[in-house]
Amino acid sequence: MLRIFTWIPTYSRRIMDEKIIPYVFTLSDSPMLFRDLLRTNKMYQDGLKLEGNIPGFRFSVGKSYIVFIALWHIIMLPPAALFHAKLIKIDCHLLIIMAVLFTGMFFAMYAIYKEYLIDLVAHQILKRGWENHFPHFDYDLHAGDVAKIYSEALEKEIPHKELQLYILEKLVEGKK
């Protein structure tokens, strides 16, 4: 999902990182455990739903609605004010249908907004955990490889004590 929104301008992205995310999420300062990093990275790489499955953050639904409603009004009020004279003259039955459509659109857009925020925070948490456990490997280059190696390790039933060494050995073999 994060890859879809690469067109967002940098100033909007900065507002998201500096204002919205700290307001909507409570992030943990403690480092992510190695097993949690591997499990979360695999889920992220496979495109699975991340909400409630990532340790290290708490999502505030009420605050996210407040931010989304503010953004919704910033986007929807100018066109509504611009077309107000035409909207007054429209038949009331058509206005009821439009109200239903805009209500549906509101909740659909909220679901997309919520998933995008969770995906963005999950990516940040994964990168921070990656820097802690794999400081010599670039996240963007090796995250997919680690997810595959972790899947192989689960299939081979590698013990948790040997998991880190197994993954590091496979990563180093792949670099050669």
Short mmCIF file of C-alpha atoms in Angstrom, two decimals:
data_model
loop_
_atom_site.label_atom_id
_atom_site.label_comp_id
_atom_site.label_asym_id
_atom_site.label_seq_id
_atom_site.Cartn_x
_atom_site.Cartn_y
_atom_site.Cartn_z
CA MET A 1 0.00 0.00 0.00
CA LEU A 2 2.84 2.40 0.80
CA ARG A 3 4.20 2.11 -2.72
CA ILE A 4 0.92 3.45 -4.17
CA PHE A 5 1.30 6.80 -2.47
CA THR A 6 4.76 7.72 -3.74
CA TRP A 7 3.30 10.72 -5.56
CA ILE A 8 2.58 12.60 -2.31
CA PRO A 9 4.65 15.82 -2.30
CA THR A 10 7.48 16.09 0.19
CA TYR A 11 5.87 18.90 2.21
CA SER A 12 2.74 16.78 2.68
CA ARG A 13 4.91 13.85 3.69
CA ARG A 14 6.73 16.07 6.20
CA ILE A 15 3.40 17.15 7.72
CA MET A 16 2.41 13.48 8.00
CA ASP A 17 5.70 12.56 9.68
CA GLU A 18 5.90 15.56 12.03
CA LYS A 19 2.26 16.29 12.91
CA ILE A 20 -0.24 13.58 12.03
CA ILE A 21 1.66 10.41 12.97
CA PRO A 22 2.77 11.62 16.42
CA TYR A 23 -0.81 12.77 17.09
CA VAL A 24 -2.56 9.58 15.92
CA PHE A 25 -0.02 6.97 17.07
CA THR A 26 1.74 6.23 20.32
CA LEU A 27 5.11 4.74 19.42
CA SER A 28 7.25 2.67 21.77
CA ASP A 29 10.84 3.68 22.43
CA SER A 30 11.96 0.13 23.18
CA PRO A 31 13.75 -1.73 20.39
CA MET A 32 11.91 -4.38 18.41
CA LEU A 33 12.75 -7.99 19.20
CA PHE A 34 14.48 -9.96 16.46
CA ARG A 35 11.66 -12.50 16.05
CA ASP A 36 9.08 -9.70 15.94
CA LEU A 37 11.13 -7.92 13.28
CA LEU A 38 11.31 -11.05 11.14
CA ARG A 39 7.60 -11.83 11.50
CA THR A 40 6.55 -8.24 10.84
CA ASN A 41 8.91 -7.90 7.87
CA LYS A 42 7.50 -11.06 6.33
CA MET A 43 3.94 -9.82 6.79
CA TYR A 44 4.88 -6.44 5.31
CA GLN A 45 6.65 -8.00 2.32
CA ASP A 46 3.72 -10.37 1.71
CA GLY A 47 1.26 -7.46 1.79
CA LEU A 48 -0.74 -8.81 4.74
CA LYS A 49 -2.88 -6.71 7.06
CA LEU A 50 -0.61 -5.14 9.67
CA GLU A 51 -3.09 -3.52 12.06
CA GLY A 52 -2.86 -5.15 15.47
CA ASN A 53 -0.01 -7.44 14.40
CA ILE A 54 2.94 -5.11 14.91
CA PRO A 55 4.39 -4.54 18.35
CA GLY A 56 5.61 -1.06 19.13
CA PHE A 57 2.70 1.24 18.39
CA ARG A 58 -0.84 1.99 19.44
CA PHE A 59 -3.36 3.46 17.00
CA SER A 60 -5.92 5.98 18.26
CA VAL A 61 -9.10 5.62 16.21
CA GLY A 62 -10.70 8.76 17.67
CA LYS A 63 -7.72 10.96 16.85
CA SER A 64 -7.50 9.48 13.37
CA TYR A 65 -11.16 10.39 12.75
CA ILE A 66 -10.50 13.95 13.94
CA VAL A 67 -7.57 14.34 11.54
CA PHE A 68 -9.44 12.70 8.67
CA ILE A 69 -12.54 14.84 9.16
CA ALA A 70 -10.37 17.97 9.15
CA LEU A 71 -8.65 16.83 5.94
CA TRP A 72 -12.00 15.86 4.40
CA HIS A 73 -13.42 19.31 5.07
CA ILE A 74 -10.32 21.03 3.69
CA ILE A 75 -10.80 19.09 0.46
CA MET A 76 -14.63 19.07 0.20
CA LEU A 77 -15.66 22.54 1.38
CA PRO A 78 -14.14 24.60 -1.47
CA PRO A 79 -15.97 22.62 -4.23
CA ALA A 80 -19.18 22.68 -2.16
CA ALA A 81 -18.91 26.46 -1.77
CA LEU A 82 -18.08 26.87 -5.44
CA PHE A 83 -21.09 24.84 -6.61
CA HIS A 84 -23.47 25.95 -3.84
CA ALA A 85 -25.72 27.94 -6.18
CA LYS A 86 -26.15 24.94 -8.49
CA LEU A 87 -26.67 22.52 -5.57
CA ILE A 88 -29.56 24.64 -4.28
CA LYS A 89 -31.48 24.16 -7.54
CA ILE A 90 -31.02 20.36 -7.71
CA ASP A 91 -33.99 18.09 -7.00
CA CYS A 92 -34.11 16.88 -3.37
CA HIS A 93 -34.19 13.22 -4.45
CA LEU A 94 -30.93 13.65 -6.29
CA LEU A 95 -29.44 15.39 -3.24
CA ILE A 96 -30.41 12.42 -1.06
CA ILE A 97 -28.66 10.06 -3.49
CA MET A 98 -25.61 12.34 -3.53
CA ALA A 99 -25.59 12.41 0.29
CA VAL A 100 -25.61 8.62 0.39
CA LEU A 101 -22.79 8.45 -2.18
CA PHE A 102 -20.66 11.02 -0.35
CA THR A 103 -21.22 9.22 2.96
CA GLY A 104 -20.06 5.97 1.40
CA MET A 105 -17.13 7.76 -0.17
CA PHE A 106 -16.24 9.27 3.23
CA PHE A 107 -16.00 5.89 4.94
CA ALA A 108 -14.21 4.26 2.00
CA MET A 109 -11.64 7.06 1.97
CA TYR A 110 -11.24 6.74 5.75
CA ALA A 111 -10.44 3.05 5.36
CA ILE A 112 -7.79 3.87 2.74
CA TYR A 113 -6.40 6.68 4.92
CA LYS A 114 -6.23 4.40 7.97
CA GLU A 115 -4.45 1.61 6.07
CA TYR A 116 -2.01 4.11 4.60
CA LEU A 117 -1.15 5.53 8.03
CA ILE A 118 -0.67 2.07 9.53
CA ASP A 119 1.47 1.03 6.57
CA LEU A 120 3.57 4.18 6.88
CA VAL A 121 4.18 3.67 10.60
CA ALA A 122 4.90 -0.04 10.12
CA HIS A 123 7.51 0.87 7.53
CA GLN A 124 9.12 3.34 9.94
CA ILE A 125 9.14 0.80 12.77
CA LEU A 126 10.59 -1.88 10.49
CA LYS A 127 13.38 0.44 9.33
CA ARG A 128 14.20 1.37 12.93
CA GLY A 129 14.26 -2.31 13.97
CA TRP A 130 16.29 -3.16 10.90
CA GLU A 131 18.97 -0.64 11.85
CA ASN A 132 19.20 -2.32 15.23
CA HIS A 133 19.42 -5.96 14.07
CA PHE A 134 20.89 -5.67 10.55
CA PRO A 135 23.06 -2.55 10.63
CA HIS A 136 25.31 -3.70 7.77
CA PHE A 137 22.51 -4.48 5.32
CA ASP A 138 20.34 -1.92 3.55
CA TYR A 139 16.64 -2.37 4.34
CA ASP A 140 15.37 -1.55 0.85
CA LEU A 141 17.74 -4.01 -0.81
CA HIS A 142 17.54 -6.93 1.61
CA ALA A 143 14.09 -6.86 3.26
CA GLY A 144 12.59 -9.18 0.63
CA ASP A 145 15.54 -11.56 0.90
CA VAL A 146 15.23 -11.72 4.69
CA ALA A 147 11.50 -12.48 4.38
CA LYS A 148 12.29 -15.41 2.03
CA ILE A 149 15.10 -16.68 4.25
CA TYR A 150 12.81 -16.43 7.30
CA SER A 151 10.17 -18.49 5.47
CA GLU A 152 12.81 -21.12 4.66
CA ALA A 153 13.93 -21.14 8.29
CA LEU A 154 10.37 -21.71 9.46
CA GLU A 155 9.95 -24.59 6.99
CA LYS A 156 13.24 -26.15 8.14
CA GLU A 157 12.20 -25.58 11.77
CA ILE A 158 15.41 -23.77 12.70
CA PRO A 159 15.48 -23.16 16.49
CA HIS A 160 15.05 -19.56 17.61
CA LYS A 161 18.52 -19.54 19.15
CA GLU A 162 20.12 -20.29 15.78
CA LEU A 163 17.74 -18.18 13.67
CA GLN A 164 19.79 -14.98 13.63
CA LEU A 165 22.99 -16.79 12.67
CA TYR A 166 21.15 -18.75 9.96
CA ILE A 167 19.69 -15.58 8.42
CA LEU A 168 22.98 -13.68 8.56
CA GLU A 169 24.82 -16.59 6.91
CA LYS A 170 22.26 -16.77 4.11
CA LEU A 171 22.43 -12.99 3.59
CA VAL A 172 26.23 -13.06 3.37
CA GLU A 173 26.06 -16.01 0.92
CA GLY A 174 23.63 -14.06 -1.22
CA LYS A 175 25.92 -11.01 -1.30
CA LYS A 176 28.82 -12.98 -2.80
#
